[in-house]
XYZ file of C-alpha atoms in Angstrom:
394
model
C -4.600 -16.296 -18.946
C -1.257 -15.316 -17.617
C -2.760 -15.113 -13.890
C -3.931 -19.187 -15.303
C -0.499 -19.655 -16.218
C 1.479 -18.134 -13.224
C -0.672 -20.577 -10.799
C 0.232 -23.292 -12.912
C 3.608 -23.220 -12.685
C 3.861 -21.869 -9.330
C 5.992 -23.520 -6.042
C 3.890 -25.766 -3.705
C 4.021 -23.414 -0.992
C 2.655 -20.851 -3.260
C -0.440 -23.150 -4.459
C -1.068 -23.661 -0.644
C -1.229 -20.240 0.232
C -3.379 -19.595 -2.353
C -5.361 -22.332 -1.291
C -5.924 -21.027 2.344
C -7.140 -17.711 0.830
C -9.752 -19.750 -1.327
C -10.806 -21.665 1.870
C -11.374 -18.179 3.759
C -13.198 -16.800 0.924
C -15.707 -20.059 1.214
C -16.263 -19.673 4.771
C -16.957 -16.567 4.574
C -19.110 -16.243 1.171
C -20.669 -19.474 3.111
C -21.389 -16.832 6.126
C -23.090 -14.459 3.289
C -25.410 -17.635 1.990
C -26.681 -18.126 5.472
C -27.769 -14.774 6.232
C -29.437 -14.553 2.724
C -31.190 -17.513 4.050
C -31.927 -16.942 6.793
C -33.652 -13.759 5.591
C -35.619 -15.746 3.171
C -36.808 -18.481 5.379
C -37.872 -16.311 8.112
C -39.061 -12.980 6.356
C -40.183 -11.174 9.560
C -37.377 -11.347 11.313
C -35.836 -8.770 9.097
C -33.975 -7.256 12.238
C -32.297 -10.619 13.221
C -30.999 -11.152 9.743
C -29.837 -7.941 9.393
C -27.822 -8.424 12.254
C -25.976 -11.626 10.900
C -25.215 -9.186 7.876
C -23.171 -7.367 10.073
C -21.549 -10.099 11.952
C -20.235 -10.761 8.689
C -17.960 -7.906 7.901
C -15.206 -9.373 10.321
C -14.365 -12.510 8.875
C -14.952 -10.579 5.612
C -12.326 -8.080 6.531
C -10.288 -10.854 7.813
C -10.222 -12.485 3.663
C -9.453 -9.152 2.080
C -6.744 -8.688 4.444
C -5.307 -12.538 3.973
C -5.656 -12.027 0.899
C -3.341 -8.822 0.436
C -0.633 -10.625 2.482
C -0.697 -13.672 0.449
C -0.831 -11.423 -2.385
C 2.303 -9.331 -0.823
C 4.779 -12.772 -0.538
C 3.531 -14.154 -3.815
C 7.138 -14.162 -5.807
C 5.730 -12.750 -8.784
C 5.062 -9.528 -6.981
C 8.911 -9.407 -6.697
C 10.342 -9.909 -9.587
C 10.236 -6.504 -11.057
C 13.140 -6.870 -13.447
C 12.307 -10.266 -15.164
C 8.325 -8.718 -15.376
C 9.466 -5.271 -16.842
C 11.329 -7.064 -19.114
C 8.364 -9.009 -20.241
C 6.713 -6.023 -20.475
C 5.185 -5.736 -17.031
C 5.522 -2.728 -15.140
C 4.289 -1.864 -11.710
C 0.819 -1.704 -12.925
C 0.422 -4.599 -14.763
C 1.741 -6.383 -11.632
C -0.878 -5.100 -9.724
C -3.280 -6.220 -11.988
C -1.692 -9.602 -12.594
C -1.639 -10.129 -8.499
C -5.334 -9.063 -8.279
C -6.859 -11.493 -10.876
C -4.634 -13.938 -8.905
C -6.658 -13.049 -5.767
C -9.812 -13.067 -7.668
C -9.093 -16.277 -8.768
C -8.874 -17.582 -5.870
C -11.738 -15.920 -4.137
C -13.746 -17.338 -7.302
C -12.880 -19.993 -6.430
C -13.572 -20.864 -2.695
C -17.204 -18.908 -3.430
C -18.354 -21.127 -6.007
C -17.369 -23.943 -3.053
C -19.410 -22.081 -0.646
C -22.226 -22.056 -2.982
C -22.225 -25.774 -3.807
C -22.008 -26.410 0.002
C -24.832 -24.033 0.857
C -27.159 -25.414 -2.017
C -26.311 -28.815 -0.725
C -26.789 -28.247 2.852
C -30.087 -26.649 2.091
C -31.372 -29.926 -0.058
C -31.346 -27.923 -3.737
C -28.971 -30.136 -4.874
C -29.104 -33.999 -4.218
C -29.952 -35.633 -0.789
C -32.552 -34.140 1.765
C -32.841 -32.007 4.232
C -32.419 -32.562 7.916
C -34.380 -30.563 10.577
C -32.051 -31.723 13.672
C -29.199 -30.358 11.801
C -27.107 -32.370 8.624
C -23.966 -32.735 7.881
C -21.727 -30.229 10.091
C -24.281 -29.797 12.529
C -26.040 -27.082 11.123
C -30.034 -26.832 10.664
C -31.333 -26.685 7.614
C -33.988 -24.498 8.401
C -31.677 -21.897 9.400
C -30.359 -21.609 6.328
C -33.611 -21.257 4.919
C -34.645 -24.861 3.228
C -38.014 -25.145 1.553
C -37.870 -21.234 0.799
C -36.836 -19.977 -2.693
C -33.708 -17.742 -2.283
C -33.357 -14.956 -4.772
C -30.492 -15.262 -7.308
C -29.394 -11.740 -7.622
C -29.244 -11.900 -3.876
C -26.872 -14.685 -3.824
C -25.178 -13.302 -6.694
C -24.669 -9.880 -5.195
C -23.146 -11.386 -1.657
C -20.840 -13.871 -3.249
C -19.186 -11.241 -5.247
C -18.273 -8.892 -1.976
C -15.967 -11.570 -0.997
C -13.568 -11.495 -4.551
C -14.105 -7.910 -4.831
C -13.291 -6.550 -1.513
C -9.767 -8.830 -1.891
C -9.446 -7.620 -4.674
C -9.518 -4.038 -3.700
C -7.520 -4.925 -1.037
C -4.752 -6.443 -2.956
C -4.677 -3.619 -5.261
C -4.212 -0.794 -2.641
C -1.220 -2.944 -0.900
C 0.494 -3.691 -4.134
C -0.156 -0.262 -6.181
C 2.865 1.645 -7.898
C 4.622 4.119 -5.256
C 5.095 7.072 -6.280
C 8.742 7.084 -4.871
C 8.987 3.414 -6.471
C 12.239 5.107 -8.752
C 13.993 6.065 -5.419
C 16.687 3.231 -5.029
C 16.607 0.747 -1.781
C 19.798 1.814 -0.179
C 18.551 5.685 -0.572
C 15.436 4.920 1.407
C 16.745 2.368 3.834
C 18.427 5.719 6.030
C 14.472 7.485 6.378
C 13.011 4.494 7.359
C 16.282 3.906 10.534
C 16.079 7.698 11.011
C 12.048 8.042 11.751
C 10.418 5.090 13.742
C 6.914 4.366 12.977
C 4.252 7.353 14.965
C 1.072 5.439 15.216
C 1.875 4.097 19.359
C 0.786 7.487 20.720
C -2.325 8.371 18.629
C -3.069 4.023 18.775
C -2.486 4.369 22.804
C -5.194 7.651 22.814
C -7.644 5.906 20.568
C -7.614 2.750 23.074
C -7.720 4.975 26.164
C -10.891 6.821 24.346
C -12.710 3.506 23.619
C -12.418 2.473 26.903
C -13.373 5.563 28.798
C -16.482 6.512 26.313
C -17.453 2.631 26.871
C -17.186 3.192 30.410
C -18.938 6.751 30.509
C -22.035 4.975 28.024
C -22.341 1.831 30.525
C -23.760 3.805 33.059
C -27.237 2.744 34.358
C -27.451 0.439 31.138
C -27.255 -2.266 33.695
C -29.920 -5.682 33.084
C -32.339 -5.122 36.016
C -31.591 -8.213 37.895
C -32.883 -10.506 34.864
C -30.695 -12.771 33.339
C -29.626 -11.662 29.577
C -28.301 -13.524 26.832
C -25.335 -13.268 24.854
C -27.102 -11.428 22.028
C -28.786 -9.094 24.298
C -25.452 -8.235 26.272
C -24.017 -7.813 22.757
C -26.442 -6.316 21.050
C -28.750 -4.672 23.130
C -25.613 -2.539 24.618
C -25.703 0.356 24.124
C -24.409 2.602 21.353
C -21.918 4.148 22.966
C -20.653 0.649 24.426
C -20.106 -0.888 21.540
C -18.514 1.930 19.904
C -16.275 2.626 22.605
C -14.950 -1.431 22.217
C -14.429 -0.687 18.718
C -12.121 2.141 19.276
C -10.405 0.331 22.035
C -9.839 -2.338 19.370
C -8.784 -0.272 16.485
C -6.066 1.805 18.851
C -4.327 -1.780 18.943
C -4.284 -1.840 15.059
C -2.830 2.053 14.922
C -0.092 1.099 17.784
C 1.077 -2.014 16.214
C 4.032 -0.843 14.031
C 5.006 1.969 17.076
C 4.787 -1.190 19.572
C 6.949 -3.567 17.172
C 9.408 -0.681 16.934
C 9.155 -0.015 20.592
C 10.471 -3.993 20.923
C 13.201 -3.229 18.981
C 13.854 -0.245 21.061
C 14.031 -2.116 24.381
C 16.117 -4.951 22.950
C 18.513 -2.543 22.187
C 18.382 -0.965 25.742
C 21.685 -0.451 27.505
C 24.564 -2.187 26.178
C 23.072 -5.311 23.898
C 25.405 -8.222 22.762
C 25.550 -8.818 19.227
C 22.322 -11.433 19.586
C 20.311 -8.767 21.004
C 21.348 -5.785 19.066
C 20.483 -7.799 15.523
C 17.187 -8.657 17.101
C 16.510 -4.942 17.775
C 17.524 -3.614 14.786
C 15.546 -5.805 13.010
C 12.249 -5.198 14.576
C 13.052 -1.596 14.265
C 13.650 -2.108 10.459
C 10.919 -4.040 9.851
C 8.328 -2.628 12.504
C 6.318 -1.475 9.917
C 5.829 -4.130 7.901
C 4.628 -6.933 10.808
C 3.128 -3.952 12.893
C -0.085 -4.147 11.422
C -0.653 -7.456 11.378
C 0.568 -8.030 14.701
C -1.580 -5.107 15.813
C -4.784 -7.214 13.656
C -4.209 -10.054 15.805
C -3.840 -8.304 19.288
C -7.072 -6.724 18.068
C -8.850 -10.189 17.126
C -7.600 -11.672 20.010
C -8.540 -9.002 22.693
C -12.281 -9.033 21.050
C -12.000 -13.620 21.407
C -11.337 -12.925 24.673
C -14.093 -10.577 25.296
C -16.617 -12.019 23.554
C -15.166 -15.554 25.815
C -15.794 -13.647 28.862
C -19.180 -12.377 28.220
C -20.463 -15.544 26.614
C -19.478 -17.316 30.207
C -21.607 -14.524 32.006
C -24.567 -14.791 30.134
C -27.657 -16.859 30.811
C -27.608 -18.979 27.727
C -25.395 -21.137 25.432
C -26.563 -19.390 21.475
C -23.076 -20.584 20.149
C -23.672 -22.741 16.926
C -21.909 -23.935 14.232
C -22.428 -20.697 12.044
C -20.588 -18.748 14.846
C -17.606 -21.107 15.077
C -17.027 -21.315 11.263
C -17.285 -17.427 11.553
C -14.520 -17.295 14.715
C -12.895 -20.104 13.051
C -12.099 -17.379 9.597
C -11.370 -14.653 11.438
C -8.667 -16.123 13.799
C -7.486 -18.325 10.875
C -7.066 -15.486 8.868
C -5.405 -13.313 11.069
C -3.321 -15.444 12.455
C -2.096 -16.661 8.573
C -1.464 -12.862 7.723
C 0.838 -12.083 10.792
C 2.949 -15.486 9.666
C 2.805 -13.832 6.119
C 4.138 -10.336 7.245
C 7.120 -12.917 8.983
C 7.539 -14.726 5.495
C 7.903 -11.442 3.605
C 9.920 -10.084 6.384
C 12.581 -13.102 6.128
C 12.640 -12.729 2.170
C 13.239 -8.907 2.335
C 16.409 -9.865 4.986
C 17.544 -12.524 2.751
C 20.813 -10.468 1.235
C 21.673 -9.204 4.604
C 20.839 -13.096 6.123
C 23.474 -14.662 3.527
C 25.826 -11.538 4.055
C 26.303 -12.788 7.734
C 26.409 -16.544 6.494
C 29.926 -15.233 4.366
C 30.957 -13.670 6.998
C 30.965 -16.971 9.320
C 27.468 -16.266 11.572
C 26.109 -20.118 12.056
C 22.799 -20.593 11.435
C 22.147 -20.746 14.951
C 23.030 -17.016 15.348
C 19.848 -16.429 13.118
C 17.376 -18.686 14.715
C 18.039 -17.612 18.283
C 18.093 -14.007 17.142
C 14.426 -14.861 15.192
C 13.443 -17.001 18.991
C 14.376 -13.679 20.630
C 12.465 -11.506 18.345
C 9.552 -13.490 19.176
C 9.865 -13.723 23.071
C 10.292 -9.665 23.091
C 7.064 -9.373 20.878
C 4.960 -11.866 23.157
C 6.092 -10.235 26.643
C 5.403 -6.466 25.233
C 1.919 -7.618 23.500
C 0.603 -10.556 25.420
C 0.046 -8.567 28.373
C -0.851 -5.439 27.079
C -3.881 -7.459 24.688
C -5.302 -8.754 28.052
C -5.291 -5.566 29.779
C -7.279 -3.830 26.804
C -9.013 -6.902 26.827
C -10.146 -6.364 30.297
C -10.921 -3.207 30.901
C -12.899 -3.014 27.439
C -15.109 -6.104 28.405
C -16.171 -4.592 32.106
C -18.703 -2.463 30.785
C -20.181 -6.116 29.163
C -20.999 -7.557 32.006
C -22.936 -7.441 34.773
């Protein structure tokens, strides 16, 4: 009742992020549908819908993660005086912020069901074999076939519980929660973040075991589709890509604090050294995002690249609403991390207002931040990007 109440009363922007997590929890509990009918519409071709099981753990990944970000800037999170004097403490918070997240997840699933149950014919109109309304075939989602409730019921509630979980391991107490802010702000300067080595190693592993693996797992001279360049790689290949792609993740807080770092090369000006420091302070908090969507985006541009090598066109409307989550989601947790970043500098932000900074001063610094983050991780996304989509193709 109090999560009911919090919503209620809550700022626009709030609502709206909320909102976007309930619209990535329908895509992707709409994802979950399909495969479940899929499976029951075409019940020997286990394999195959076993395989669009899987597909689905990115975008639903991609929610749980959303949702802990939106769940992380949600102002209710911060208040810890005004809640522990309503009897909140860390705890309750926790729990208050989850069954806000698995409100919202409720939500956007009981959307996805309606949609699915609609698109299939179970609920008003009829079904339409050359594909209804957003160009997706009825018969692959299984119309005319019964699909089993518990089923349903049992795929729809992965998406509220794993953002759930999620949200509960980014917002639970600290132990070191009673340590004040200006006591802990000198360890966090002191030590930069040590995940760009061991991210770097993991990367350079992925890429050499998908290399070693590739060998003679050519295609023959016949031409192969996108699934069978995907999927019928083998083990080693697509393991190898996944390490390459989780090294990003690991190096993104080392990389943001390496940006810092290199702003801060030589002998800055005041715009540049208050750029630095900042992405040095805060490295950890937008590293892992960042590193997220440098992973997301090296995989786009791989699975780009072998899609335009391979001998068919298999992309459908299932596959874009699945790219379409992912990449949404992603891309609305990095601007998250930047949100909660700008409301943990606001003291130090209206400090420098006092003290006669325009507003200018902030924006180019923010502008700057930005252009040092793009030149450090735009090129280094492409060249994983490259070198782990070789082995794909022919």
């Amino acid at each position: 009742m109090l999560a009911l109440r919090l919503a209620r009363g809550s700022h626009p922007l709030v609502l709206l992020r909320r909102l976007f997590v309930a619209s990535a929890a329908a895509g992707t509990g709409f994802l979950l549908l399909s495969t479940l009918g899929h499976a029951a519409g075409h019940p020997t071709a286990a394999g195959e819908s076993l395989v669009r099981l899987l597909w689905c753990a990115a975008p639903l990944a991609a929610t749980a993660q959303l949702a802990a970000s939106v769940a992380r800037t949600d102002p209710a999170a911060r208040l810890h005086r005004g809640m522990a004097a309503a009897g909140l403490g860390p705890l309750r918070i926790t729990l208050l912020a989850a069954a806000s997240t698995a409100l919202s997840c409720l939500l956007g699933t009981l959307l996805a069901l309606l949609v699915f149950l609609r698109l299939r014919g179970d609920i008003g109109g009829s079904t339409s074999p050359t594909g209804g309304a957003l160009g997706i075939d009825s018969a692959v989602l299984g119309a005319g076939h019964p699909v089993p409730f518990v089923g349903a019921l049992m795929l729809l509630s992965a998406v509220p519980l794993t953002a759930v979980a999620a949200t509960a391991v980014a917002l639970r107490p600290r132990s070191d929660s009673a340590v004040p802010q200006a006591e802990a702000e000198p360890a966090v300067k002191a030590a930069g973040p040590s995940g760009l080595p061991w991210g770097m190693a993991v990367t350079a592993a992925g890429v050499a075991i998908e290399a070693y693996a590739s060998r003679g797992a050519g295609s023959q001279g016949r031409p192969m589709t996108f699934s069978d360049r995907i999927i019928g790689s083998p083990p080693g290949v697509l393991g190898g890509w996944a390490l390459s792609v989780l090294g990003l993740v690991l190096a993104g807080p080392g990389l943001v604090h390496l940006c810092g770092r290199l702003l801060c090369a030589g002998r800055p000006g005041a715009l540049r050294l208050l750029s630095g420091r900042v992405l040095q302070r805060e490295s950890r908090r937008l590293g892992r995002p960042l590193g997220v969507l440098c992973a997301v985006a090296s995989g786009t541009y791989a699975a780009v690249k072998v899609y335009d090598a391979s001998s068919s066109r298999p992309f459908g409307p299932l596959t874009v609403i699945g790219a379409a989550v992912v990449l949404a989601c992603v891309t609305a947790s990095a601007l998250a991390a930047a949100l909660e970043s700008r409301s943990a500098r606001a003291h130090t932000s209206a400090a420098l207002r006092r003290l006669g900074a325009p507003r200018s001063v902030l924006r180019r610094a923010a502008a700057l931040r930005a252009l040092a983050l793009v030149i450090v991780l735009g090129p280094l996304t492409w060249a994983v990007a490259e070198m782990a989509t070789l082995p794909l193709l022919p």
